[in-house]
Amino acid sequence: AQTVTQSQPEMSVQEAETVTLSCTYDTSESNYYLFWYKQPPSRQMILVIRQEAYKQQNATENRFSVNFQKAAKSFSLKISDSQLGDTAMYFCAFMRANAGNMLTFGGGTRLMVKP
Amino acid sequence: DVKVTQSSRYLVKRTGEKVFLECVQDMDHENMFWYRQDPGLGLRLIYFSYDVKMKEKGDIPEGYSVSREKKERFSLILESASTNQTSMYLCASTVAGGGNTGELFFGEGSRLTVL
């Protein structure tokens, strides 16, 4: 079984600054995917960024990037130039390859962006 | 855009009542999921369905059942609600097979309080 751990229940950052959210996972699988999902207050959860384990290059999506350390089983999310709209719950998630979109989620990190 | 609609945003029920949570998606997705979201625990999978009339247990199926009579609709049923089922319930859908990207499309959630 896989486990996903987010060790920071809450974080805050000033607008325009950079923040990094941590995630570690435990698995014996060699082929898998990792994700960061965002859940804004009272709104639907959406996918922020996706990383294939077989790719060494870290994924980036505009202001969002990841630091994927496969050996350490670490998958952090960096948000650059933080905006007020980034205020949300952020969930790290793991999926085995060919698992039919079965995701295992971490406990979440609540991020507050302050003006 | 994919739309996943959950019938009730907020519900208050009494212990022992039967509760139905409805979810409808409009993108012809094969896979549908019911998650439960609790602080610090993240999202935990209750049940999922990969086709009409098909269902599989997730990590925490006890006390719940599901129904999928039509492809677009996936219902979660609490046969006899208990106070420990007070939670936020999230429905999600996604494509199956070759579209196995791990991108789930979520509804806005149904916050259930059992008194």
PDB file of C-alpha atoms in Angstrom, chain A residues 25 27-35 50-59 66 68-71 73-75 93-97, chain B residues 101:
ATOM      1  CA  TYR A  25       5.442   9.228  -0.174  1.00  0.00           C
ATOM      2  CA  THR A  27       5.850   2.956  -2.266  1.00  0.00           C
ATOM      3  CA  SER A  28       7.554  -0.143  -3.593  1.00  0.00           C
ATOM      4  CA  GLU A  29       6.371   0.625  -7.119  1.00  0.00           C
ATOM      5  CA  SER A  30       8.838   1.756  -9.774  1.00  0.00           C
ATOM      6  CA  ASN A  31       6.346   3.197 -12.234  1.00  0.00           C
ATOM      7  CA  TYR A  32       3.942   5.787 -10.894  1.00  0.00           C
ATOM      8  CA  TYR A  33       2.649   9.322 -11.108  1.00  0.00           C
ATOM      9  CA  LEU A  34       2.529  12.163  -8.615  1.00  0.00           C
ATOM     10  CA  PHE A  35       0.159  15.099  -8.514  1.00  0.00           C
ATOM     11  CA  ARG A  50       1.529  16.161 -12.723  1.00  0.00           C
ATOM     12  CA  GLN A  51       4.857  14.309 -12.691  1.00  0.00           C
ATOM     13  CA  GLU A  52       5.682  10.953 -14.231  1.00  0.00           C
ATOM     14  CA  ALA A  53       8.164   9.021 -12.106  1.00  0.00           C
ATOM     15  CA  TYR A  54      10.138   7.842 -15.121  1.00  0.00           C
ATOM     16  CA  LYS A  55      10.873  11.437 -16.139  1.00  0.00           C
ATOM     17  CA  GLN A  56      13.887  13.031 -14.505  1.00  0.00           C
ATOM     18  CA  GLN A  57      12.901  16.523 -15.542  1.00  0.00           C
ATOM     19  CA  ASN A  58      10.778  18.347 -13.010  1.00  0.00           C
ATOM     20  CA  ALA A  59       7.340  19.393 -14.218  1.00  0.00           C
ATOM     21  CA  VAL A  66       7.914  20.648  -8.542  1.00  0.00           C
ATOM     22  CA  PHE A  68      10.888  15.516  -7.597  1.00  0.00           C
ATOM     23  CA  GLN A  69      13.493  13.496  -5.722  1.00  0.00           C
ATOM     24  CA  LYS A  70      12.753   9.870  -6.577  1.00  0.00           C
ATOM     25  CA  ALA A  71      15.368   8.276  -4.361  1.00  0.00           C
ATOM     26  CA  LYS A  73      10.552   9.811  -2.320  1.00  0.00           C
ATOM     27  CA  SER A  74       9.982  13.502  -2.039  1.00  0.00           C
ATOM     28  CA  PHE A  75       7.736  15.666  -4.206  1.00  0.00           C
ATOM     29  CA  ALA A  93      -1.429  12.543  -4.523  1.00  0.00           C
ATOM     30  CA  PHE A  94       0.119   9.314  -5.793  1.00  0.00           C
ATOM     31  CA  MET A  95      -1.048   6.899  -8.459  1.00  0.00           C
ATOM     32  CA  ARG A  96       0.451   3.610  -9.584  1.00  0.00           C
ATOM     33  CA  ALA A  97       0.797   3.231 -13.307  1.00  0.00           C
TER      34      ALA A  97
ATOM     35  CA  THR B 101      -3.779  10.489 -16.693  1.00  0.00           C
TER      36      THR B 101
END
